[in-house]
Coordinates of C-alpha atoms in Angstrom, one line a residue:
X1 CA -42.1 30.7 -192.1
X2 CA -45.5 28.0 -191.5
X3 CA -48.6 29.9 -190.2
X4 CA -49.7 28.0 -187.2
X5 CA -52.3 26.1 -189.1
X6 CA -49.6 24.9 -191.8
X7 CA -47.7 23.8 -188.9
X8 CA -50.7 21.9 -187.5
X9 CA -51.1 20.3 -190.5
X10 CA -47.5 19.1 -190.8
X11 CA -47.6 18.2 -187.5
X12 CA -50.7 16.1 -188.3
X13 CA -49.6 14.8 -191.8
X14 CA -46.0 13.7 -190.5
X15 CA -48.2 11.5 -187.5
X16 CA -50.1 10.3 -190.0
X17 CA -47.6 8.9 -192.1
X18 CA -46.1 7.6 -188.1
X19 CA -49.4 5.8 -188.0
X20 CA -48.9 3.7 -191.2
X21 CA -45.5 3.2 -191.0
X22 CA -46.3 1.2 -188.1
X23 CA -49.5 -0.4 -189.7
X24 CA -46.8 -1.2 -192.5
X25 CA -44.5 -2.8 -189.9
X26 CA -47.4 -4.5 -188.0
X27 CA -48.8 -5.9 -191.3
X28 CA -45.5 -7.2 -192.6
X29 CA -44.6 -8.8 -189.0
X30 CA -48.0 -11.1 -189.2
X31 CA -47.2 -12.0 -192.9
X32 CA -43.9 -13.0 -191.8
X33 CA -45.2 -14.9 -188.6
X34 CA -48.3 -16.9 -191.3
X35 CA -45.0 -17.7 -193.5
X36 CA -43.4 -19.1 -190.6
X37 CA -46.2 -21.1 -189.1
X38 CA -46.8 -22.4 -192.8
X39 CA -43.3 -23.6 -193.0
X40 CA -43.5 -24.8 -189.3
X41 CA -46.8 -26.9 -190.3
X42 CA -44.9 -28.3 -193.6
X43 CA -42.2 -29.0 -191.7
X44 CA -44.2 -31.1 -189.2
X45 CA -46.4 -33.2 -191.2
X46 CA -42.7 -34.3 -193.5
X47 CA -41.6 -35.2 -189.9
X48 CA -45.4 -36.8 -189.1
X49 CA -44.9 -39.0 -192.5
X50 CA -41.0 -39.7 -191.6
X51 CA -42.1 -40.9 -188.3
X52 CA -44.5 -43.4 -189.3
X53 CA -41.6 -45.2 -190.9
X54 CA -38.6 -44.3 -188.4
X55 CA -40.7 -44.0 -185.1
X56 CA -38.5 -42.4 -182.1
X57 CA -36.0 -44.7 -180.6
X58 CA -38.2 -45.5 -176.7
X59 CA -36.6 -44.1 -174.1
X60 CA -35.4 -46.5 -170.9
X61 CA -38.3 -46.6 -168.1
X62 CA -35.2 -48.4 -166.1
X63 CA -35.3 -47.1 -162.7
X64 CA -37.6 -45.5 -162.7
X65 CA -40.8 -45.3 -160.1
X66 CA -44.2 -46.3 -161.8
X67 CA -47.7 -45.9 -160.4
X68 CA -51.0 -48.0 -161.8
X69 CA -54.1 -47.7 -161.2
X70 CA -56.7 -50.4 -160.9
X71 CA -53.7 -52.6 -160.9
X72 CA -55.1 -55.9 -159.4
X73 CA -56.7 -57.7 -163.0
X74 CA -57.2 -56.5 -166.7
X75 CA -55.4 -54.1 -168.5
X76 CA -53.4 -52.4 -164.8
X77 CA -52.1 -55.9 -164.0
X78 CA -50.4 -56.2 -167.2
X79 CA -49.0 -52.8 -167.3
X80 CA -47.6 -53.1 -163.9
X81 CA -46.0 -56.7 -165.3
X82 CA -44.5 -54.8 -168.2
X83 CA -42.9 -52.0 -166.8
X84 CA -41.5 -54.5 -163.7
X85 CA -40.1 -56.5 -166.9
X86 CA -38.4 -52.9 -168.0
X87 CA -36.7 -52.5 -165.2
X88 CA -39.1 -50.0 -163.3
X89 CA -40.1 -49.9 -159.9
X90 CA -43.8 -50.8 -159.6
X91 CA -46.2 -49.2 -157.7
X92 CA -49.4 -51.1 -157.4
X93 CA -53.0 -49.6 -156.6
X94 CA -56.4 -51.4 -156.4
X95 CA -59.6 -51.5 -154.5
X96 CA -59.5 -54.8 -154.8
X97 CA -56.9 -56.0 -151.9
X98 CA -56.4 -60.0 -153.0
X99 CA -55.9 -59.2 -157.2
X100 CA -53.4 -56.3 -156.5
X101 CA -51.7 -58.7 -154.1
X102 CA -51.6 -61.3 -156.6
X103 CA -50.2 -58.5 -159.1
X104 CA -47.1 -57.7 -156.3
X105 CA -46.3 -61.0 -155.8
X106 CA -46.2 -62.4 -160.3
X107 CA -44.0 -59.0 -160.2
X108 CA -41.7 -60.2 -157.6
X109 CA -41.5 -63.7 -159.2
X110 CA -39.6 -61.8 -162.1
X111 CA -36.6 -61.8 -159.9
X112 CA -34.3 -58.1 -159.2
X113 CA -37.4 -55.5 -159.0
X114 CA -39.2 -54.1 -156.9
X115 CA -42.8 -53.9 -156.4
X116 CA -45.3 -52.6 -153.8
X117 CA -49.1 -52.5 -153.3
X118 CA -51.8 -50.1 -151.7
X119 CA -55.5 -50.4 -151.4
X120 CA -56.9 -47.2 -152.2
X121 CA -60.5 -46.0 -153.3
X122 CA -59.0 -43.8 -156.2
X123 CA -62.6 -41.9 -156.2
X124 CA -62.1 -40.7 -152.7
X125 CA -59.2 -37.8 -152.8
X126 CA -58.6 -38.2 -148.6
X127 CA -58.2 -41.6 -149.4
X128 CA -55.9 -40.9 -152.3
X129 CA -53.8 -38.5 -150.4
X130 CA -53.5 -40.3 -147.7
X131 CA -52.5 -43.3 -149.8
X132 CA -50.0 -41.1 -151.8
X133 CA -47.9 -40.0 -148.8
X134 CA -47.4 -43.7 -148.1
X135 CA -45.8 -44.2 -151.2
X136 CA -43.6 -40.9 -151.1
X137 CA -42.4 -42.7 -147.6
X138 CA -42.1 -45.9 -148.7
X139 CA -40.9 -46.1 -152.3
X140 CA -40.3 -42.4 -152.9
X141 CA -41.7 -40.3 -155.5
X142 CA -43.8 -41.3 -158.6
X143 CA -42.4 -40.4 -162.0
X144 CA -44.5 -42.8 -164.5
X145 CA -48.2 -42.1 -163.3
X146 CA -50.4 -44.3 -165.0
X147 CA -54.0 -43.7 -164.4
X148 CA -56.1 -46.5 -165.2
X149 CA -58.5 -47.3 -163.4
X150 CA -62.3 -47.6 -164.6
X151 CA -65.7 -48.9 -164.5
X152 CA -68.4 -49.3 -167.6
X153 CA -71.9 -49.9 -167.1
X154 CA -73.6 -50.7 -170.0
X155 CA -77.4 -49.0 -170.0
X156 CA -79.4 -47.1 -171.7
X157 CA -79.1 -44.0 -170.4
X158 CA -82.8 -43.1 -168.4
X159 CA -82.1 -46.9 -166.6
X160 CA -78.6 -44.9 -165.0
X161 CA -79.4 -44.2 -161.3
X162 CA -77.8 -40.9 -159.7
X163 CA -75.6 -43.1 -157.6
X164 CA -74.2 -45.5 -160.6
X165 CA -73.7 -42.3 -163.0
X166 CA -71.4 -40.2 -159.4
X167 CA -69.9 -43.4 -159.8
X168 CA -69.0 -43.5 -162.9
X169 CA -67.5 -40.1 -162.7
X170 CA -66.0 -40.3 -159.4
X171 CA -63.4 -43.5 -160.9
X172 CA -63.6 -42.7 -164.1
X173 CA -62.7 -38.7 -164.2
X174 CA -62.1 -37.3 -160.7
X175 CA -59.7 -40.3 -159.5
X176 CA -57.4 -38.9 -162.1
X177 CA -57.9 -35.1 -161.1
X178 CA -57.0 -36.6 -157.3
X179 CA -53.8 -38.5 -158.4
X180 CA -52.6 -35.6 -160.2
X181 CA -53.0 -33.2 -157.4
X182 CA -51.2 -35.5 -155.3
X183 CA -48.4 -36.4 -157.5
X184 CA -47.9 -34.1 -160.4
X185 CA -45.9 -31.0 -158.0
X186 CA -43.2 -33.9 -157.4
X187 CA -43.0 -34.1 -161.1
X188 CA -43.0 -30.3 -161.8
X189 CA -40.3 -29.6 -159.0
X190 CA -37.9 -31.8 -160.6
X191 CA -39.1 -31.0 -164.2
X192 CA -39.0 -34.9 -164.9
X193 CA -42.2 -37.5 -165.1
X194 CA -44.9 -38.7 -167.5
X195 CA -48.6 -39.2 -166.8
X196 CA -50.4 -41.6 -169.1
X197 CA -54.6 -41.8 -169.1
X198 CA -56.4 -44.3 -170.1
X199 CA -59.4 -43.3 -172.1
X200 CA -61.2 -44.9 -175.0
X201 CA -62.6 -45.0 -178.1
X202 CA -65.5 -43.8 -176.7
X203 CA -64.0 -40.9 -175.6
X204 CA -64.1 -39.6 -179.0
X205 CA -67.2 -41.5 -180.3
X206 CA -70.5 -41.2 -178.7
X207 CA -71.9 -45.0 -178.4
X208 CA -75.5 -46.2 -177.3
X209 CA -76.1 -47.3 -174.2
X210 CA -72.5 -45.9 -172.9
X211 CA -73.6 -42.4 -172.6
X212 CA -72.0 -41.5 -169.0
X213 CA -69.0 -43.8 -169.9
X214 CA -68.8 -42.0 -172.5
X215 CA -69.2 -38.5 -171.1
X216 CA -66.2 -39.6 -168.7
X217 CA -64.1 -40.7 -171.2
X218 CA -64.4 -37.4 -173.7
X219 CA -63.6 -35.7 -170.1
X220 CA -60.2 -37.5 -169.9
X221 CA -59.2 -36.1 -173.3
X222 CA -60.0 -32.6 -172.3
X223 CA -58.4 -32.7 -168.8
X224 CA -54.6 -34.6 -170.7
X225 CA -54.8 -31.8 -173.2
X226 CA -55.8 -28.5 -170.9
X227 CA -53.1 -29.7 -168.6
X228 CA -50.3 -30.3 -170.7
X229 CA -51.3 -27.2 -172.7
X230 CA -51.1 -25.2 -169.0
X231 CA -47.5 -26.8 -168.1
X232 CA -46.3 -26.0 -171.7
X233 CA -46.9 -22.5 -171.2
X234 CA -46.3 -21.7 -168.0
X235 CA -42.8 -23.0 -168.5
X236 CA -40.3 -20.2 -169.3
X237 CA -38.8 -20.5 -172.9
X238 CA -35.5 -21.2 -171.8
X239 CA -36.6 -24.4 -169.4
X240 CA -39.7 -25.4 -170.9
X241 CA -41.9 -28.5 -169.5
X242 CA -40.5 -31.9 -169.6
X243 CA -43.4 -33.6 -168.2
X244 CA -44.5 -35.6 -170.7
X245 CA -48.5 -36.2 -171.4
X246 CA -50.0 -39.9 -173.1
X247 CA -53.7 -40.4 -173.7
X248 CA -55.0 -43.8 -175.0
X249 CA -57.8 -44.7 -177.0
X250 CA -58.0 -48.3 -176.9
X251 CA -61.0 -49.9 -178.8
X252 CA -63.0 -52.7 -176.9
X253 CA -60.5 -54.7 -175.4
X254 CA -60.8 -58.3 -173.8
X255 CA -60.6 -57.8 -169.9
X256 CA -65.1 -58.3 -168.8
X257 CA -66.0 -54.9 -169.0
X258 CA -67.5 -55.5 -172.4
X259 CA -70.0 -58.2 -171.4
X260 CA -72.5 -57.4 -174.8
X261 CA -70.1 -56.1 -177.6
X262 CA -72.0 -55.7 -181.2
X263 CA -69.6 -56.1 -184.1
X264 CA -70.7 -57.0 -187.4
X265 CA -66.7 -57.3 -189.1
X266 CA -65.4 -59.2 -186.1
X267 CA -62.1 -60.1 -188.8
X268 CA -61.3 -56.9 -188.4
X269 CA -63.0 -55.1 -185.3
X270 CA -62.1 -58.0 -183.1
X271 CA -61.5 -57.6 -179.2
X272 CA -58.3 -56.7 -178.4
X273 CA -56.5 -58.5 -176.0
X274 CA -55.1 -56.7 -173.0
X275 CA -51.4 -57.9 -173.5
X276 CA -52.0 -56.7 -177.2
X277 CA -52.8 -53.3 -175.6
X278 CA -50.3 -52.9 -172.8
X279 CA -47.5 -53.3 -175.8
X280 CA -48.9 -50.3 -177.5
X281 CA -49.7 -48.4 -174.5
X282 CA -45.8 -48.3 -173.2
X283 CA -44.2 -48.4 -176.5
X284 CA -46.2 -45.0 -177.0
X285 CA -45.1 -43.8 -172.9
X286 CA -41.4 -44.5 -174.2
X287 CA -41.9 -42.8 -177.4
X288 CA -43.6 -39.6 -175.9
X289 CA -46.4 -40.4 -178.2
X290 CA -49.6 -37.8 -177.4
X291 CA -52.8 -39.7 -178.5
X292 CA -53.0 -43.7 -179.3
X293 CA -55.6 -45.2 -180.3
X294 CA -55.8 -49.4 -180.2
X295 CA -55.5 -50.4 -183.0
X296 CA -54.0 -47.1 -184.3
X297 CA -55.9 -46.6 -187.3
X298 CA -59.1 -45.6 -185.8
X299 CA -57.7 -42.0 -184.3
X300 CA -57.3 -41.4 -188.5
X301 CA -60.5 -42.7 -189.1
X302 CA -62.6 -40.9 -186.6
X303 CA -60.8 -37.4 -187.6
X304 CA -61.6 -38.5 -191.2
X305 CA -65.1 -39.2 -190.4
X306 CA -65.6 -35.8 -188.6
X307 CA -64.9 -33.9 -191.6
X308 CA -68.1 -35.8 -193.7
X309 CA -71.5 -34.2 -193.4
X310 CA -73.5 -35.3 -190.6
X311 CA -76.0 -37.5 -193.2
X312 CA -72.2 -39.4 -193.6
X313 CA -71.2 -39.6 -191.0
X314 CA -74.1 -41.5 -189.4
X315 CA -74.3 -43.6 -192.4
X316 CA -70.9 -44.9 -191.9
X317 CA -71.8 -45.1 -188.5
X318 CA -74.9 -47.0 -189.5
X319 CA -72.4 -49.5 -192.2
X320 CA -69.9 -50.8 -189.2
X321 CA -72.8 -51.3 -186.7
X322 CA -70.6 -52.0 -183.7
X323 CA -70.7 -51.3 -180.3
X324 CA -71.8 -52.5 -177.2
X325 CA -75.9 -54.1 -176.2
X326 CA -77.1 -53.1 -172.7
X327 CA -76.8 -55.4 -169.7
X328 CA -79.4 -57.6 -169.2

């Protein structure tokens, strides 16, 4: 028969061993989850390298209901041309009244789609709401949203005023924060759509005299990735998220933003033109490609780069001397 103090003690050794039988458990459960995520990562970069030679088969935009931005000249009227060309009804927004007329009507001159145009101050979010209802009553809902718009004033930054750098912002990063608000829950009701943002290259490299554009641009990256993150997981496993998420990176591209550009290897840092980027930008929509940048070697580069010393870095940075002068 145990004494009351042997039977503590057993009572205390036999929790004990409770205690790292769990630890045991816990220990080999997180070994087991790093062996998995290994595999999972090795898995994924076989599929990355398979991809680069098989790319996904893009899927049909045929029917459905596509929304541009800054539709009326550049890179948004070639877009909306495209996807009309595919089969998609267009959805055309610009301040500018007479070049997104102009889109609507080269549209229509394609023959069996449909195409319709708003003015709308995408900065304002009455405006934008008030616009967006429109279109809900007129053409239904959007299911291709393709946020383009932009502006890119080329200073340094101390000659910004308050009211050019608000504007910058106001087009360039809360237009797209407005359009999502007003047509993003359509998308999320019927589990079905696909928003596509145009940033830049500057919105992953910080370039002279573009130091608000730039600021905008890095904000577009963080608002595509915090938002598709926040769908992902607030889906339930069993009916996860099918909205689809596509941010561009397009290098300086031909359309009169870029009044000064600086490129000392124009063979092979050349302008791009904006048909050459509206190719890329809906091939990647139809494959459900995440990030793109035009041309599509400079995503690699840049996360390449970022792993050199700082002393490197610059001094590569320093070697392609290219960007953009300010205004005169």
């Amino acid at each position: 028969m145990l004494l009351p103090g042997q039977r503590t003690a057993k009572v205390k050794r036999a929790g004990t061993l409770r205690e790292n039988m769990v630890k045991a458990y816990g220990g080999a459960l997180i070994a087991v989850d790093i062996f998995m995520i290994l595999l999972k990562i090795f898995y994924y970069i076989g599929e990355g390298i398979y991809r680069l030679f098989v790319p996904v088969e893009e899927k049909s935009v045929a029917g459905e209901t596509v929304l541009v931005t800054g539709a009326g000249h550049g890179i948004g009227k070639e877009l909306a041309l495209k996807y009309a060309s595919l089969g998609a009804t267009v959805v055309c927004w610009d301040l500018n009244q007479q070049g997104n007329d102009e889109t609507v009507e080269e549209i229509k001159q394609l023959g069996g789609v449909k195409a319709y145009g708003y003015k709308c101050d995408v900065s304002k979010r009455d405006e934008v709401f008030k616009v967006a209802q429109k279109v809900k009553e007129e053409v239904g809902d959007v299911t291709i949203l393709v946020n383009n718009a932009g502006i890119m004033p080329c200073r340094t930054f101390m000659d910004h005023s308050q009211e050019e750098i608000e504007r910058i912002f106001n087009i360039n990063v809360l237009a797209h924060l407005w359009t999502l608000q007003a047509f993003l829950p359509s998308m999320i009701q019927k589990n079905h759509g696909h928003v596509v943002a145009l940033s830049s290259m500057a919105g992953i490299v910080g370039l002279a005299n573009l130091v608000p554009y730039c600021a905008s641009k890095f904000a577009v990256r963080g608002l595509m990735e915090s938002l598709q993150e926040e769908l992902r997981t607030a889906s339930p496993k069993d009916n996860p998220s099918q909205i689809k998420f596509t941010t561009i990176y397009p290098y300086m591209v031909d359309t009169g933003l870029c009044k000064n550009p600086k490129i000392r290897f124009p063979s092979i840092m050349a302008l791009v033109s904006p048909k050459e980027a509206v190719v890329e930008i809906v091939k990647a929509q139809r494959r459900n490609i995440r990030e793109l940048s035009i041309p599509a070697i400079w995503i690699y580069v840049n996360s390449f780069l970022r792993c050199l010393p700082e002393t490197g870095l610059v001094g590569v940075i320093d070697f392609l001397a290219s960007g953009v002068e300010a205004d005169s």
